[in-house]
Coordinates of C-alpha atoms in Angstrom, one line a residue:
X1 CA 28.0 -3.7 -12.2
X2 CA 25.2 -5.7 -13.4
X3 CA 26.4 -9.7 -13.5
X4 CA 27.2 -10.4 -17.3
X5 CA 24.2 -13.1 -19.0
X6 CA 21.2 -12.1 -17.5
X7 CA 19.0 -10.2 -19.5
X8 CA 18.1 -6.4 -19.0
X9 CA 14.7 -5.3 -18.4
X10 CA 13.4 -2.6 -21.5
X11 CA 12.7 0.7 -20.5
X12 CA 9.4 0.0 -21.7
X13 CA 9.6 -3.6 -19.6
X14 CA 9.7 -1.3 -16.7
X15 CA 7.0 1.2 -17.1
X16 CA 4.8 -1.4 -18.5
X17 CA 5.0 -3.3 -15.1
X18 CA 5.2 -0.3 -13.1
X19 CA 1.5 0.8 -14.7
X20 CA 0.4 -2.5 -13.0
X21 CA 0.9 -1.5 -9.3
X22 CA -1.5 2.0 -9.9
X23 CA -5.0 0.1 -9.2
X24 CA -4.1 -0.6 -6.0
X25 CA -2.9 2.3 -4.8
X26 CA -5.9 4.7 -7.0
X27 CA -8.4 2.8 -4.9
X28 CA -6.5 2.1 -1.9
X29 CA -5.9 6.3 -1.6
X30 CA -9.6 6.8 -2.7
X31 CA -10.6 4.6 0.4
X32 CA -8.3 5.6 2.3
X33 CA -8.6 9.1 2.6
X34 CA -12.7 9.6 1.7
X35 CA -14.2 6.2 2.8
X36 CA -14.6 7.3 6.5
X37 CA -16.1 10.7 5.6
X38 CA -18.0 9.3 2.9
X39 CA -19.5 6.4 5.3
X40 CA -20.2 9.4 8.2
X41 CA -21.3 12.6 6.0
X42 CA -23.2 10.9 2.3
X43 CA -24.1 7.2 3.5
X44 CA -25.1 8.6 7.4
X45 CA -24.2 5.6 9.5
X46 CA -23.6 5.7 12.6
X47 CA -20.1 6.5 13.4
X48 CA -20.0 3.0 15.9
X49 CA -21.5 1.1 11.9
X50 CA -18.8 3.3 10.3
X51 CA -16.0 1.8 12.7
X52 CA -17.1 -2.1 12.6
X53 CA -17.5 -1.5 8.4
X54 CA -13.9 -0.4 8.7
X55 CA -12.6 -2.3 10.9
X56 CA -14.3 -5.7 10.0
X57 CA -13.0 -4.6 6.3
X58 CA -9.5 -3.9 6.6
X59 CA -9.0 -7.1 9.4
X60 CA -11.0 -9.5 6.4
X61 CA -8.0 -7.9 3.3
X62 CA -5.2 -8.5 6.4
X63 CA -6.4 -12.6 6.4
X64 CA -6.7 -12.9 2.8
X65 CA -3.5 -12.0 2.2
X66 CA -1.8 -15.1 3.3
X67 CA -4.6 -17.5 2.2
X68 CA -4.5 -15.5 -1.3
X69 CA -0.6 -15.8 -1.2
X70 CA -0.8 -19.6 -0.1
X71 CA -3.1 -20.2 -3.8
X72 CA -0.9 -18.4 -5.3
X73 CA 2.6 -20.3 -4.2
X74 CA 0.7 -23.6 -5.2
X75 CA -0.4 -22.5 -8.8
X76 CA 0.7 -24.3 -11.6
X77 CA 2.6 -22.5 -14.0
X78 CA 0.2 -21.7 -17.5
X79 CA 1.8 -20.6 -20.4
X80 CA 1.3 -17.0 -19.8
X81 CA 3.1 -17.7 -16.2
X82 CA 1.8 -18.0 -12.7
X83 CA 0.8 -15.1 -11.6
X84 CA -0.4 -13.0 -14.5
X85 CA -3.9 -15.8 -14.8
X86 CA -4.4 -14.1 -10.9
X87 CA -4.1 -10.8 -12.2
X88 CA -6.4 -11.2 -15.4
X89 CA -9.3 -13.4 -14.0
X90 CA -9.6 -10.8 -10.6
X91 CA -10.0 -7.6 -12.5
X92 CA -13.7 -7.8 -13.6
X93 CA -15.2 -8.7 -10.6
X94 CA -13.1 -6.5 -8.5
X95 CA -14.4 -3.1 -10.7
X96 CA -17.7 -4.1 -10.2
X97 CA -17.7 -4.3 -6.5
X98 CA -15.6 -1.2 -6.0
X99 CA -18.0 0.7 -7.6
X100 CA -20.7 -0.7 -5.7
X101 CA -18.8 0.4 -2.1
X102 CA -19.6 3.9 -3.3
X103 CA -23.1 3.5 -4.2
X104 CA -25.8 4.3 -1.4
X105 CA -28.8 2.0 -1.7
X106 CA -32.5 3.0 -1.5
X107 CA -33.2 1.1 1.6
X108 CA -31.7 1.7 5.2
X109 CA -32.1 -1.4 7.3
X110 CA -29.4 -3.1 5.2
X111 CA -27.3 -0.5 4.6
X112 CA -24.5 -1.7 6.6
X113 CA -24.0 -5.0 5.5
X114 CA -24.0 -4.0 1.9
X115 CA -21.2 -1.6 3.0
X116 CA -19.8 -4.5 4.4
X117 CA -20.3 -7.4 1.9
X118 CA -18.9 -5.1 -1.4
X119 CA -16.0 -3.7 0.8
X120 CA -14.9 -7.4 2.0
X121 CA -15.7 -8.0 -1.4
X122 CA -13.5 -5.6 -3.3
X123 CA -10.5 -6.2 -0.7
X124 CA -10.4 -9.7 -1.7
X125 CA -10.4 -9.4 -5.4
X126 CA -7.8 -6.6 -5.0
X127 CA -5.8 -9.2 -3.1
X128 CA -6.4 -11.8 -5.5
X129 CA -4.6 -8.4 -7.9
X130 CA -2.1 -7.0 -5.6
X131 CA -0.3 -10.4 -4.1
X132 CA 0.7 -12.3 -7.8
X133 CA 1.6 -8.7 -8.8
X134 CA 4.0 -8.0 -6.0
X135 CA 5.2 -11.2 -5.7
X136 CA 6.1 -10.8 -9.8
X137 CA 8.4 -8.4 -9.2
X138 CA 10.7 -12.1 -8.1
X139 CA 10.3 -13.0 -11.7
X140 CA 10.9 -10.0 -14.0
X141 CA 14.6 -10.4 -13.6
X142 CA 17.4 -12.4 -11.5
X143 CA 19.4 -9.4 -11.1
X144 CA 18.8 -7.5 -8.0
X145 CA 19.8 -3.7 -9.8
X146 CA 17.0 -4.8 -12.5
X147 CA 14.3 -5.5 -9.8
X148 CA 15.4 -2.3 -7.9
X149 CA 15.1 -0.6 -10.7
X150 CA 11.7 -2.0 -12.0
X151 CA 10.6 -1.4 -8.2
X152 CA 11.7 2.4 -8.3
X153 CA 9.6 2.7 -11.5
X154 CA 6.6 0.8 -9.9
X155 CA 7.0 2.7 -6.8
X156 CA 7.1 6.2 -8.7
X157 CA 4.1 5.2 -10.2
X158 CA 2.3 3.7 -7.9
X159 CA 2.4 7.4 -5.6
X160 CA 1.1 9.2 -9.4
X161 CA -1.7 6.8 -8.6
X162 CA -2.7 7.5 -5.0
X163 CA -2.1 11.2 -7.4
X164 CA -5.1 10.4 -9.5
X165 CA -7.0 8.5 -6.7
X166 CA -7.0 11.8 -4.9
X167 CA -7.1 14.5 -7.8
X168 CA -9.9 12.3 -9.2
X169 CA -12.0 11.5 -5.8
X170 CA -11.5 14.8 -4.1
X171 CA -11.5 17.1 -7.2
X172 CA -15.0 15.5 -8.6
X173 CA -16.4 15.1 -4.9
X174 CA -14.9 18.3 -3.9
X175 CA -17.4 19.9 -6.7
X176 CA -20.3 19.1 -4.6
X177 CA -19.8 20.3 -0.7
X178 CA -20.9 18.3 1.6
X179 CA -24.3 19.6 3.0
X180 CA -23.7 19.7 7.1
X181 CA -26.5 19.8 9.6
X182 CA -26.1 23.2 11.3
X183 CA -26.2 23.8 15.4
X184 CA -27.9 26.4 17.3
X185 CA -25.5 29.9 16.0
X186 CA -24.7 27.9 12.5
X187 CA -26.3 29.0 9.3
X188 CA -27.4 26.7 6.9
X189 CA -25.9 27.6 3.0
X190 CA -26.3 24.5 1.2
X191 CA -29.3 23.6 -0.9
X192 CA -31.8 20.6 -0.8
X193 CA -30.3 18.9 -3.9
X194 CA -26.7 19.2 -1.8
X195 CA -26.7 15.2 -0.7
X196 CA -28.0 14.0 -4.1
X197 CA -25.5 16.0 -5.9
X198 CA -23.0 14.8 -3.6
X199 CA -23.9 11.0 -4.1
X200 CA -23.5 11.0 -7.6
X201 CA -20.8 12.8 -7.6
X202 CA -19.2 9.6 -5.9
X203 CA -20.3 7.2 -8.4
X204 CA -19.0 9.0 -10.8
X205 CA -15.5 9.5 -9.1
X206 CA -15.8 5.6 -9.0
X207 CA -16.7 5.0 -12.2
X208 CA -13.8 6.5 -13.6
X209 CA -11.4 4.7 -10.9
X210 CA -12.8 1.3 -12.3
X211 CA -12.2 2.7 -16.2
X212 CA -8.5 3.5 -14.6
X213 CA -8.1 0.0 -12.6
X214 CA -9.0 -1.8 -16.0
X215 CA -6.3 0.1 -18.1
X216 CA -3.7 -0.8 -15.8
X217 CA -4.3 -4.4 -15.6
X218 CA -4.3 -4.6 -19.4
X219 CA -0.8 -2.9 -20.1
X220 CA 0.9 -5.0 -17.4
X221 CA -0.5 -8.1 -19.0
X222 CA 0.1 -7.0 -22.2
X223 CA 3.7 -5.7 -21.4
X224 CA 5.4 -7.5 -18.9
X225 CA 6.3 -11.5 -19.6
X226 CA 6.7 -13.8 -16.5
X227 CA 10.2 -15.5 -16.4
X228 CA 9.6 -19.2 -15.6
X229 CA 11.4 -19.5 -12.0
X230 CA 14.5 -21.5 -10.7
X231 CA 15.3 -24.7 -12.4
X232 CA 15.5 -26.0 -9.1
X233 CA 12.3 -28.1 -7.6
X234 CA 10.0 -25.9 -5.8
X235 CA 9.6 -27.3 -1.9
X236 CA 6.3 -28.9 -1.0
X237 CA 3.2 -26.1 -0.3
X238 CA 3.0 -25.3 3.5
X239 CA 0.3 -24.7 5.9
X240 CA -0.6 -21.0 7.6
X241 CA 1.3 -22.0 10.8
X242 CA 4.1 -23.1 8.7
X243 CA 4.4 -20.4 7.1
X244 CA 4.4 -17.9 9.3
X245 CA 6.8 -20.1 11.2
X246 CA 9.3 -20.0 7.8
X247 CA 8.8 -16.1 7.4
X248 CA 9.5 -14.9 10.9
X249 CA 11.8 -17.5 11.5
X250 CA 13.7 -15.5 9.8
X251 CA 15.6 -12.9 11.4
X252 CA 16.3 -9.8 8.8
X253 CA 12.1 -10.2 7.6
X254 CA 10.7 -10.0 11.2
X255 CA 12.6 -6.9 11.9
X256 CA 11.5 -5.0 8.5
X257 CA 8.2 -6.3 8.9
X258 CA 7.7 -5.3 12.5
X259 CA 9.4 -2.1 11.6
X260 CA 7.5 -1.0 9.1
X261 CA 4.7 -2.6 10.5
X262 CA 4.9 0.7 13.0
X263 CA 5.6 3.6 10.1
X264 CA 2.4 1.9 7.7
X265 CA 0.4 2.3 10.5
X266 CA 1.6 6.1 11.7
X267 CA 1.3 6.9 7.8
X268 CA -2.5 5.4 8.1
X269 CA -3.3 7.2 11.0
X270 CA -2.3 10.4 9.3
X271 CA -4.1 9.0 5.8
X272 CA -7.4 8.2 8.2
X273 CA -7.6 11.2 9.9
X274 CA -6.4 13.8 7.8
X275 CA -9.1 14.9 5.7
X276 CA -11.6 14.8 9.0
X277 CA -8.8 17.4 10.5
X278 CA -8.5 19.5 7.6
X279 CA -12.3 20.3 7.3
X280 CA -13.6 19.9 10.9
X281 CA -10.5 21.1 13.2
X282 CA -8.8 23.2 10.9
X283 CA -11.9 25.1 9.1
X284 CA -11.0 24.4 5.5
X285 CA -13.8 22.5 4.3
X286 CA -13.5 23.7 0.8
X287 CA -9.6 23.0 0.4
X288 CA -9.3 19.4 2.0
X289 CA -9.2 17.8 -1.2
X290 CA -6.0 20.3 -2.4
X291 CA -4.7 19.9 0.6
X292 CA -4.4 15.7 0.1
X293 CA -3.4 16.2 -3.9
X294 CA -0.1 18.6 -2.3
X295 CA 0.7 15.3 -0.1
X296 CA 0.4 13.4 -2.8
X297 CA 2.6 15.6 -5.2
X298 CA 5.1 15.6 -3.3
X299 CA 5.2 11.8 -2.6
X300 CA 5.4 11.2 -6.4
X301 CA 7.7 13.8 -6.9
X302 CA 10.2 12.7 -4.0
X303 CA 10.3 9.1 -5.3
X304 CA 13.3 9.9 -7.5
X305 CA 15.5 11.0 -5.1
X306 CA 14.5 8.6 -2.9
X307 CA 15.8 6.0 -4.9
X308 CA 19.0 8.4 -5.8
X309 CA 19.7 8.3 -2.2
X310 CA 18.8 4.8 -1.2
X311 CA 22.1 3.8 -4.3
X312 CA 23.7 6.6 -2.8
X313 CA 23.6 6.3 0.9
X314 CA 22.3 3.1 1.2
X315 CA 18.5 1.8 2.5
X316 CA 19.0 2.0 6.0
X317 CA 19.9 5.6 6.0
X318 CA 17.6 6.5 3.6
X319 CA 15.1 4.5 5.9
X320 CA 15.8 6.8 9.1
X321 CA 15.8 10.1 7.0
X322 CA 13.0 9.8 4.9
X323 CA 10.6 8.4 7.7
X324 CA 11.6 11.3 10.4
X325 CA 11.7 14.1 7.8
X326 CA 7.6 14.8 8.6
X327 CA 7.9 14.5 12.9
X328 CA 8.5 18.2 13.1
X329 CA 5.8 19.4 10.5
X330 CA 3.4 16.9 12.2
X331 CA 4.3 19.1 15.6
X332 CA 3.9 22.1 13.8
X333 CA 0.0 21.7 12.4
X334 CA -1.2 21.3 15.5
X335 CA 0.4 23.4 17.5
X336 CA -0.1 26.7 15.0
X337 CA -3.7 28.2 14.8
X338 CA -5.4 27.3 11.6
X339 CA -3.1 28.7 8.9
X340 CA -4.0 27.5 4.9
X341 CA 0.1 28.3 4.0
X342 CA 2.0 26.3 7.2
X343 CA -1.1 23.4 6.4
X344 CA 0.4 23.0 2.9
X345 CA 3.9 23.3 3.7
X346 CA 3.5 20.1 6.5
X347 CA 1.4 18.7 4.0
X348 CA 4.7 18.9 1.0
X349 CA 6.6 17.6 3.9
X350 CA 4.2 15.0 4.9
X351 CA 4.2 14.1 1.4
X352 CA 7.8 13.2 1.0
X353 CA 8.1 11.0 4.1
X354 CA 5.2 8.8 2.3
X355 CA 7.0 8.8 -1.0
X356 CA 10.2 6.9 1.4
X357 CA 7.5 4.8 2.7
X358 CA 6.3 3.8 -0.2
X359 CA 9.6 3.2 -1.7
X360 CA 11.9 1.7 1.0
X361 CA 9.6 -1.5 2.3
X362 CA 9.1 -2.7 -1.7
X363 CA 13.1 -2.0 -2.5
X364 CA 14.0 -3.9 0.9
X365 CA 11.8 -7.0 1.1
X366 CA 13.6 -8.5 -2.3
X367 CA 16.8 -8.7 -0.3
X368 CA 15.3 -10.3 2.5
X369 CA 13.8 -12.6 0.0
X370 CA 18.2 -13.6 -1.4
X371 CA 18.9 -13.7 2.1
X372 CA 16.6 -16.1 3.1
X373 CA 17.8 -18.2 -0.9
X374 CA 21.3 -17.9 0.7
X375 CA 20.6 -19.3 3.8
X376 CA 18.1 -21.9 2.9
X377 CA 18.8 -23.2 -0.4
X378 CA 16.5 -26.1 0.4
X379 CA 13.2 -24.4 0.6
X380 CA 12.6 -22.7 -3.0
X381 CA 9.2 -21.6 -4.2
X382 CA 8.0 -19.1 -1.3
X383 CA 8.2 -15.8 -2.7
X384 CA 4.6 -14.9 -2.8
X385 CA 4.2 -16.4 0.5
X386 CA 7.1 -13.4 2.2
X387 CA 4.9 -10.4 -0.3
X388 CA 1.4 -11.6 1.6
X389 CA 2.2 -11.8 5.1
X390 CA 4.2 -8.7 4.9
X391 CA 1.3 -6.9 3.5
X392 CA -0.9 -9.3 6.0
X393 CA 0.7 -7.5 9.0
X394 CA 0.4 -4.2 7.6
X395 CA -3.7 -4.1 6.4
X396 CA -4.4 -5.9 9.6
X397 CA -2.7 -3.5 12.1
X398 CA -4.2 -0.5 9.7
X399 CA -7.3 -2.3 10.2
X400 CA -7.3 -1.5 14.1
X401 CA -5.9 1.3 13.5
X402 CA -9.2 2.9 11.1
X403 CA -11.9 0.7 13.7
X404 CA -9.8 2.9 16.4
X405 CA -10.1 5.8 15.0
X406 CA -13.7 5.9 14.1
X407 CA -14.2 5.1 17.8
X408 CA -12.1 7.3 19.0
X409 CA -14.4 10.2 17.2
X410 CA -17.8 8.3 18.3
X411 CA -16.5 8.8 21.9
X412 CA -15.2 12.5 21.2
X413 CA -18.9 13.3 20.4
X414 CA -18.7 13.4 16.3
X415 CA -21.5 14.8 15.2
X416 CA -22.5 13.4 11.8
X417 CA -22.5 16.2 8.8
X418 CA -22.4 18.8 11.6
X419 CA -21.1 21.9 10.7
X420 CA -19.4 22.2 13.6
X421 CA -17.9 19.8 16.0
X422 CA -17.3 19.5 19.7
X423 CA -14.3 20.3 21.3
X424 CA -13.4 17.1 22.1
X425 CA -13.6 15.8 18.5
X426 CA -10.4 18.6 17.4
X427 CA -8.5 17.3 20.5
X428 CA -9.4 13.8 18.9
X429 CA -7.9 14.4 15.9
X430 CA -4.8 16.3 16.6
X431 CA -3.9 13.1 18.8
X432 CA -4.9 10.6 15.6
X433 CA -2.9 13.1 13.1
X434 CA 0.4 14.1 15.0
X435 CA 0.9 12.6 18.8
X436 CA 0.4 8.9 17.6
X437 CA 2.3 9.1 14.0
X438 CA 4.7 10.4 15.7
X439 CA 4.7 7.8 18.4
X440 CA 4.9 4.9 16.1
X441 CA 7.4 6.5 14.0
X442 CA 10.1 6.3 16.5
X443 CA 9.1 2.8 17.5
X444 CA 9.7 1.4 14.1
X445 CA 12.8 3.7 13.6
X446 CA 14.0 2.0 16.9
X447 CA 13.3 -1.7 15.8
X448 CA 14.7 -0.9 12.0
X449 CA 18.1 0.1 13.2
X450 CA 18.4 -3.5 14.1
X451 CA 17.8 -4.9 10.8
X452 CA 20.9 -6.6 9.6
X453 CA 20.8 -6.6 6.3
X454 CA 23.6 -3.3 5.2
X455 CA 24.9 -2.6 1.5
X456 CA 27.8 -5.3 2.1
X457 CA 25.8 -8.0 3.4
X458 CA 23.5 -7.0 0.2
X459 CA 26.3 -7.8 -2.5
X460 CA 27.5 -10.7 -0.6
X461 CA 24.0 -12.3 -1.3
X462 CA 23.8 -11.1 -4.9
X463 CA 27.2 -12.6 -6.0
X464 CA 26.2 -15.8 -4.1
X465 CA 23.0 -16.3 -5.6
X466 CA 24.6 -16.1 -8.8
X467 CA 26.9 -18.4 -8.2
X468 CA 23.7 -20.8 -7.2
X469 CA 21.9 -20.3 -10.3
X470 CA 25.1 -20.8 -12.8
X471 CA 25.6 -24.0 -10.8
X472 CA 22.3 -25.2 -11.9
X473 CA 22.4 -24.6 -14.9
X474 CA 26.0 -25.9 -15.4
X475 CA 24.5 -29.1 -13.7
X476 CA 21.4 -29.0 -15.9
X477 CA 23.0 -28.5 -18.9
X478 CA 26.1 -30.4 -18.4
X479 CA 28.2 -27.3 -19.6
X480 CA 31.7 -26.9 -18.7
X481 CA 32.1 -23.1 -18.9
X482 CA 33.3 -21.2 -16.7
X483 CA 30.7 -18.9 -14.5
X484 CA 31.1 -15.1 -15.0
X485 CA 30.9 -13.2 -12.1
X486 CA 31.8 -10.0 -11.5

């Protein structure tokens, strides 16, 4: 039962902030799935340049995170909030260079540091987006059912945009087939206009992304209003050491961090790779891009019952289920011949594991957040500071991850654009796509049944913060009525 005198979040509340978590994950999926191909088959770097532009990329967002979230934690509050000036100011800037990542210049010596420069670029403004806009979800509403709520919406919405990231990418890129460079025994089908075709067909793709990322950002700040925070006195802004020192110092956050530190990065693996095994070990260059939008499906359409069986079951359980629905599936692709039904069928299945691990690490990290209140009710103010590193740990592991990857398949012997690849490079991929997923799946399983935090511990928080925040105000107010706690 929601505690009586807090004020309930608008259906339209909801949705309005929920729209504001699709721009990261629209770009993020485009990335994601097409960045490595794009930077191997339409760019034509070498796949070593391809591995240091991802690496160096992803590594540069990790560090950002915290320095962004540090800002952020020592804004002052404006009259449209703290956060939301983040959000508004960011926007702009990060369009432009997103579009430029997808743009191949004219000349080739400086090819990859432009790659480099818009893609560090882009990840920093998207920071400068994603951490205020996470950290908001502390300061929609007191009431942990409202911000579980709010985050089931966001969550929901934000897997319909990694939806559109990859119906819009793949279905507009998809339209123009990558030209390959045939080997002796190969026959060459595409035209000359193939890689022209193909290069605007990005920058178009991207161009609509940014038209997308710009909507977003203006219904959350038109729809959603910031709550000022706690009446109590924010503590005095910390250093990086500090406060990574205050955040794993704490018990129940290291654990879900480290543990989902381990799924993100099996769920990036398979994100990395995927596309690259669909077309080159697989054989189904043409259907790649379906393949992703079925993953993606089903992630947006599992979200629901995620979040019916998280209230249901609880979030630990829903934890262990949803993460180790995929491990036989994963098994499955690559141990059948290349079959376009069972790849669809581990891709549906694939897809509803990432809707839990979407879901569960945003619906959790709040009641880390009250735990730590509870236990520390003399430190106030770090909220932002818990969202950053936590997505610190997980864009800087997915950033070894990617740089691994890329030279994992420079090793194999990828040939760039070739329309066939060694035997090595498939053996490559299965390994990046099912053996280490599956690997790092169990390892954060293992570390997450340790997390402390169950449904009981959960309330016990709830009812206690409550009582925290009535006292305050009692004391600020000099009321005499009675708290109402149920």
């Amino acid at each position: 039962e929601p505690i009586t005198g807090l004020k309930q979040l608008s259906i339209c509340n909801k949705l309005c902030y929920a729209v504001g978590g699709a721009p990261y994950q629209i770009t993020g999926c485009a990335l994601g799935f097409f960045l490595q191909i794009y930077l191997l088959d339409v760019a034509q770097l070498d796949p070593f340049y391809a591995s240091i532009i991802l690496f160096v990329g992803r590594a540069w967002d990790a560090i950002t995170d915290p320095t962004i979230g540090f800002l952020v934690s020592r804004s002052p509050w404006t009259r449209i909030g703290r956060m939301l000036p983040w959000i508004i100011f960011s926007t702009p800037l990060a369009v432009i260079c997103y579009f430029l990542v997808w743009y191949v210049p004219s000349f080739e010596d400086g090819k990859v540091i432009w790659y480099l420069v818009f893609y560090c670029l882009f990840q920093t403004l998207q920071t400068c987006f994603h951490v205020p806009y996470s950290a908001l979800t502390m300061f929609i509403s007191d009431e942990q059912k409202e911000r579980d709520s709010a985050t089931a919406y966001r969550m929901t919405v934000e897997v319909l945009g990694t939806v559109i990231g990859t119906a819009v990418q793949g279905q507009i890129v998809g339209m123009a087939n990558a030209p390959c460079v045939p080997v002796p025994g190969d026959v060459m089908t595409q035209g000359p206009n193939s890689t022209l075709q193909l290069k605007n067909a990005y920058m178009i793709a991207s161009g609509v992304i940014c038209a997308m990322y710009v909507l977003c950002a203006v219904v959350l700040c038109f729809g959603v209003t910031e709550r000022k925070e706690s009446l109590r006195p924010r503590s005095e802004p910390m250093s990086f050491w500090q406060g990574i020192r205050l955040v794993m110092g704490h018990g129940p956050y290291a654990k879900l961090v480290i543990g989902f530190l381990f799924t993100s990065l099996a769920f990036m693996l398979l994100e990395g790779n995927f596309a690259l095994f669909c077309s080159s070990t697989l054989g189904f260059r043409n259907d790649f891009q379906n393949i992703l939008l079925v993953i993606m499906l089903a992630a947006t359409l599992t979200i629901p019952f995620w979040q019916w069986f998280l209230t249901r079951f609880g979030k630990k359980l829903a934890v262990y289920i949803g993460t180790s629905v995929v491990i036989p599936f994963l098994i499955l692709v690559v141990c059948l011949k290349s079959n376009l039904v069972v790849t669809y069928i581990v891709s549906f299945m694939a897809g509803a594991s990432v809707g839990a691990a979407f879901l569960l690490p945003w619906s959790m990290l709040p009641d880390v957040v009250d735990d730590f209140k509870v236990n520390n009710q003399d430190s106030q103010g770090h909220e932002a500071i818990f969202y950053s590193f936590y997505v610190f740990f997980t864009k800087f592991a997915s950033g070894i991850s990617l740089g691994v990857s890329t030279l994992s398949l420079d090793f194999a012997g990828y040939v760039t654009r070739g329309c066939t690849q060694p035997e090595n490079v498939g053996i490559t991929l299965k390994v990046l796509v099912s053996a280490a997923p599956i690997g790092l799946l169990l390892i954060g399983l293992c570390i997450l049944y340790t997390y402390p935090i169950d449904e009981k511990r959960r309330q016990d928080n709830r009812k206690k913060l409550q009582e925290q925040r009535d006292s305050e105000s009692d004391s600020d107010t000099d009321s005499s009525e009675p708290t109402n706690v149920v």
